[in-house]
mmCIF file of C-alpha atoms in Angstrom:
data_model
loop_
_atom_site.group_PDB
_atom_site.id
_atom_site.type_symbol
_atom_site.label_atom_id
_atom_site.label_comp_id
_atom_site.label_asym_id
_atom_site.label_seq_id
_atom_site.Cartn_x
_atom_site.Cartn_y
_atom_site.Cartn_z
ATOM 1 C CA UNK A 466 -3.595 -12.525 -24.695
ATOM 2 C CA UNK A 467 -2.827 -16.049 -23.543
ATOM 3 C CA UNK A 468 -5.318 -17.935 -21.368
ATOM 4 C CA UNK A 469 -4.045 -21.078 -19.630
ATOM 5 C CA UNK A 470 -5.544 -23.799 -17.486
ATOM 6 C CA UNK A 471 -3.461 -25.424 -14.711
ATOM 7 C CA UNK A 472 -5.508 -28.054 -12.939
ATOM 8 C CA UNK A 473 -5.450 -31.510 -11.356
ATOM 9 C CA UNK A 474 -7.912 -34.293 -12.095
ATOM 10 C CA UNK A 475 -8.520 -37.789 -10.881
ATOM 11 C CA UNK A 476 -7.430 -40.416 -13.381
ATOM 12 C CA UNK A 477 -11.083 -40.722 -14.409
ATOM 13 C CA UNK A 478 -11.267 -36.999 -15.224
ATOM 14 C CA UNK A 479 -12.962 -35.380 -12.233
ATOM 15 C CA UNK A 480 -11.841 -32.143 -10.564
ATOM 16 C CA UNK A 481 -13.992 -32.617 -7.446
ATOM 17 C CA UNK A 482 -16.552 -34.954 -5.983
ATOM 18 C CA UNK A 483 -20.201 -34.141 -6.751
ATOM 19 C CA UNK A 484 -20.450 -32.292 -3.409
ATOM 20 C CA UNK A 485 -17.357 -30.177 -4.221
ATOM 21 C CA UNK A 486 -15.015 -32.164 -1.955
ATOM 22 C CA UNK A 487 -11.382 -32.069 -3.097
ATOM 23 C CA UNK A 488 -9.732 -33.875 -0.170
ATOM 24 C CA UNK A 489 -8.696 -36.695 -2.539
ATOM 25 C CA UNK A 490 -6.268 -34.282 -4.284
ATOM 26 C CA UNK A 491 -3.610 -35.268 -1.743
ATOM 27 C CA UNK A 492 -3.811 -38.918 -2.809
ATOM 28 C CA UNK A 493 -1.023 -38.613 -5.345
ATOM 29 C CA UNK A 494 1.790 -37.401 -3.200
ATOM 30 C CA UNK A 495 2.880 -36.134 0.137
ATOM 31 C CA UNK A 496 2.327 -32.490 0.907
ATOM 32 C CA UNK A 497 5.696 -32.699 2.670
ATOM 33 C CA UNK A 498 7.656 -33.768 -0.433
ATOM 34 C CA UNK A 499 8.342 -30.125 -1.366
ATOM 35 C CA UNK A 500 7.224 -30.651 -4.969
ATOM 36 C CA UNK A 501 4.835 -28.044 -6.332
ATOM 37 C CA UNK A 502 4.550 -29.692 -9.772
ATOM 38 C CA UNK A 503 5.517 -26.492 -11.575
ATOM 39 C CA UNK A 504 2.779 -24.390 -9.978
ATOM 40 C CA UNK A 505 5.001 -21.545 -8.705
ATOM 41 C CA UNK A 506 6.835 -21.246 -12.022
ATOM 42 C CA UNK A 507 3.469 -21.183 -13.812
ATOM 43 C CA UNK A 508 2.019 -18.575 -11.432
ATOM 44 C CA UNK A 509 5.090 -16.380 -11.961
ATOM 45 C CA UNK A 510 4.030 -16.055 -15.629
ATOM 46 C CA UNK A 511 0.390 -15.190 -14.853
ATOM 47 C CA UNK A 512 -0.892 -11.618 -14.636
ATOM 48 C CA UNK A 513 -4.368 -12.447 -13.345
ATOM 49 C CA UNK A 514 -6.438 -15.445 -12.286
ATOM 50 C CA UNK A 515 -10.050 -15.891 -13.419
ATOM 51 C CA UNK A 516 -12.220 -18.362 -11.530
ATOM 52 C CA UNK A 517 -15.877 -19.219 -11.207
ATOM 53 C CA UNK A 518 -17.987 -18.513 -8.154
ATOM 54 C CA UNK A 519 -18.042 -22.117 -6.886
ATOM 55 C CA UNK A 520 -14.253 -22.359 -7.068
ATOM 56 C CA UNK A 521 -13.950 -19.008 -5.287
ATOM 57 C CA UNK A 522 -16.308 -20.161 -2.534
ATOM 58 C CA UNK A 523 -14.258 -23.357 -2.139
ATOM 59 C CA UNK A 524 -10.975 -21.437 -1.935
ATOM 60 C CA UNK A 525 -12.480 -19.161 0.740
ATOM 61 C CA UNK A 526 -12.741 -22.249 2.998
ATOM 62 C CA UNK A 527 -8.946 -22.768 2.920
ATOM 63 C CA UNK A 528 -6.943 -21.681 5.972
ATOM 64 C CA UNK A 529 -5.205 -18.954 3.983
ATOM 65 C CA UNK A 530 -5.859 -17.211 0.666
ATOM 66 C CA UNK A 531 -3.447 -19.075 -1.640
ATOM 67 C CA UNK A 532 -2.936 -16.334 -4.247
ATOM 68 C CA UNK A 533 -1.355 -13.624 -2.104
ATOM 69 C CA UNK A 534 -1.739 -10.286 -3.872
ATOM 70 C CA UNK A 535 -2.110 -11.827 -7.358
ATOM 71 C CA UNK A 536 -5.169 -10.197 -8.966
ATOM 72 C CA UNK A 537 -8.206 -12.495 -9.086
ATOM 73 C CA UNK A 538 -11.436 -12.049 -11.035
ATOM 74 C CA UNK A 539 -14.424 -14.077 -9.885
ATOM 75 C CA UNK A 540 -16.918 -14.726 -12.669
ATOM 76 C CA UNK A 541 -20.494 -14.977 -11.520
ATOM 77 C CA UNK A 542 -23.894 -13.903 -12.772
ATOM 78 C CA UNK A 543 -24.670 -12.975 -9.151
ATOM 79 C CA UNK A 544 -22.792 -10.413 -7.084
ATOM 80 C CA UNK A 545 -20.383 -12.039 -4.619
ATOM 81 C CA UNK A 546 -19.153 -11.143 -1.164
ATOM 82 C CA UNK A 547 -15.446 -10.336 -0.940
ATOM 83 C CA UNK A 548 -13.818 -10.392 2.504
ATOM 84 C CA UNK A 549 -11.974 -7.206 3.425
ATOM 85 C CA UNK A 550 -8.686 -9.119 3.821
ATOM 86 C CA UNK A 551 -8.553 -9.889 0.063
ATOM 87 C CA UNK A 552 -10.629 -7.007 -1.346
ATOM 88 C CA UNK A 553 -7.553 -5.226 -2.731
ATOM 89 C CA UNK A 554 -6.803 -8.096 -5.118
ATOM 90 C CA UNK A 555 -10.197 -9.705 -5.834
ATOM 91 C CA UNK A 556 -12.977 -8.350 -8.026
ATOM 92 C CA UNK A 557 -16.296 -9.627 -9.333
ATOM 93 C CA UNK A 558 -17.220 -9.599 -13.007
ATOM 94 C CA UNK A 559 -19.898 -11.187 -15.156
ATOM 95 C CA UNK A 560 -20.158 -11.822 -18.855
ATOM 96 C CA UNK A 561 -18.963 -14.135 -21.578
ATOM 97 C CA UNK A 562 -15.365 -15.305 -21.906
ATOM 98 C CA UNK A 563 -14.665 -13.200 -24.997
ATOM 99 C CA UNK A 564 -16.000 -10.036 -23.348
ATOM 100 C CA UNK A 565 -13.876 -10.657 -20.277
ATOM 101 C CA UNK A 566 -10.753 -11.191 -22.385
ATOM 102 C CA UNK A 567 -11.346 -7.913 -24.229
ATOM 103 C CA UNK A 568 -11.801 -6.043 -20.966
ATOM 104 C CA UNK A 569 -8.664 -7.556 -19.420
ATOM 105 C CA UNK A 570 -6.619 -6.975 -22.590
ATOM 106 C CA UNK A 571 -7.528 -3.273 -22.364
ATOM 107 C CA UNK A 572 -5.996 -3.339 -18.863
ATOM 108 C CA UNK A 573 -2.753 -4.748 -20.270
ATOM 109 C CA UNK A 574 -3.176 -8.343 -19.104
ATOM 110 C CA UNK A 575 -0.989 -10.677 -21.161
ATOM 111 C CA UNK A 576 -1.420 -14.070 -19.439
ATOM 112 C CA UNK A 577 -4.461 -15.225 -17.568
ATOM 113 C CA UNK A 578 -5.001 -18.384 -15.528
ATOM 114 C CA UNK A 579 -8.481 -19.882 -15.895
ATOM 115 C CA UNK A 580 -9.718 -22.048 -13.005
ATOM 116 C CA UNK A 581 -12.952 -23.793 -12.079
ATOM 117 C CA UNK A 582 -14.911 -26.442 -13.960
ATOM 118 C CA UNK A 583 -17.634 -24.395 -15.653
ATOM 119 C CA UNK A 584 -15.299 -21.460 -16.250
ATOM 120 C CA UNK A 585 -12.735 -23.705 -17.952
ATOM 121 C CA UNK A 586 -15.482 -25.329 -20.028
ATOM 122 C CA UNK A 587 -16.897 -21.940 -21.079
ATOM 123 C CA UNK A 588 -13.479 -20.560 -22.066
ATOM 124 C CA UNK A 589 -12.718 -23.694 -24.108
ATOM 125 C CA UNK A 590 -16.114 -23.641 -25.846
ATOM 126 C CA UNK A 591 -15.642 -19.957 -26.716
ATOM 127 C CA UNK A 592 -12.199 -20.605 -28.210
ATOM 128 C CA UNK A 593 -10.542 -18.442 -25.555
ATOM 129 C CA UNK A 594 -8.025 -20.943 -24.137
ATOM 130 C CA UNK A 595 -4.553 -21.461 -25.591
ATOM 131 C CA UNK A 596 -2.915 -23.882 -23.129
ATOM 132 C CA UNK A 597 -3.949 -26.772 -20.872
ATOM 133 C CA UNK A 598 -1.688 -28.114 -18.120
ATOM 134 C CA UNK A 599 -3.428 -31.108 -16.607
ATOM 135 C CA UNK A 600 -1.997 -33.106 -13.716
ATOM 136 C CA UNK A 601 -3.558 -36.527 -13.308
ATOM 137 C CA UNK A 602 -3.636 -37.919 -9.795
ATOM 138 C CA UNK A 603 -3.519 -41.734 -9.567
ATOM 139 C CA UNK A 604 -6.929 -42.189 -7.999
ATOM 140 C CA UNK A 605 -10.336 -43.152 -9.386
ATOM 141 C CA UNK A 606 -13.226 -41.406 -7.634
ATOM 142 C CA UNK A 607 -16.001 -42.805 -9.845
ATOM 143 C CA UNK A 608 -18.096 -39.686 -10.272
ATOM 144 C CA UNK A 609 -18.073 -36.003 -9.530
ATOM 145 C CA UNK A 610 -17.519 -32.743 -11.344
ATOM 146 C CA UNK A 611 -15.831 -33.420 -14.693
ATOM 147 C CA UNK A 612 -13.085 -31.212 -16.058
ATOM 148 C CA UNK A 613 -14.637 -31.316 -19.510
ATOM 149 C CA UNK A 614 -18.293 -31.125 -20.470
ATOM 150 C CA UNK A 615 -20.340 -31.373 -23.644
ATOM 151 C CA UNK A 616 -18.957 -29.538 -26.677
ATOM 152 C CA UNK A 617 -20.612 -28.208 -29.816
ATOM 153 C CA UNK A 618 -17.494 -29.091 -31.817
ATOM 154 C CA UNK A 619 -14.225 -30.958 -31.454
ATOM 155 C CA UNK A 620 -11.337 -29.061 -29.891
ATOM 156 C CA UNK A 621 -8.004 -30.216 -31.247
ATOM 157 C CA UNK A 622 -5.011 -30.273 -28.918
ATOM 158 C CA UNK A 623 -1.297 -30.536 -29.627
ATOM 159 C CA UNK A 624 0.714 -32.417 -27.026
ATOM 160 C CA UNK A 625 3.725 -30.389 -25.854
ATOM 161 C CA UNK A 626 5.168 -32.506 -23.050
ATOM 162 C CA UNK A 627 4.390 -34.974 -20.291
ATOM 163 C CA UNK A 628 6.201 -35.305 -16.980
ATOM 164 C CA UNK A 629 5.901 -38.180 -14.527
ATOM 165 C CA UNK A 630 6.665 -37.403 -10.891
ATOM 166 C CA UNK A 631 7.995 -39.779 -8.219
ATOM 167 C CA UNK A 632 4.722 -39.263 -6.323
ATOM 168 C CA UNK A 633 2.821 -40.941 -9.181
ATOM 169 C CA UNK A 634 1.319 -37.766 -10.626
ATOM 170 C CA UNK A 635 1.514 -37.335 -14.394
ATOM 171 C CA UNK A 636 1.356 -33.842 -15.866
ATOM 172 C CA UNK A 637 0.674 -33.144 -19.542
ATOM 173 C CA UNK A 638 0.827 -29.818 -21.338
ATOM 174 C CA UNK A 639 -1.206 -29.173 -24.484
ATOM 175 C CA UNK A 640 -1.653 -26.257 -26.847
ATOM 176 C CA UNK A 641 -5.267 -25.720 -27.877
ATOM 177 C CA UNK A 642 -5.472 -25.749 -31.660
ATOM 178 C CA UNK A 643 -9.171 -24.968 -31.967
#
């Protein structure tokens, strides 16, 4: 099974402000420019999305559920509330990254999208991530929630490609070597 990360960061490596605010994400381009930075093409390859509880709670504040009927697993040590409107495609699970991958592989999942700071960090630390697609937004926010946290060992990456967009965003794709 392939596990991929597709995420945006500030140029200084943060995925959100300390309070969870992500309003700065629009700083790199116009929402009206029609560019999705490869997101739809990426999502078309994904069987299921796995996110942490804090990311899930943030996404619930959006005007609409952005994943349509794409299956979503919310990882949390505590049971979560799932609104009826998305209950057919969202489920709660707990456990380590490796256990989750085994469970999802038994269901026939081939490509999973990992989202949320701690969830991404846990999957990387467990050696369960194969690909990182990181879009850097040309803004410095100074502090906040970092994409990467402390590691017990180095994780080698192999650069695959980098794209620069007219909006100023720069997107790099890496394979995780271990």
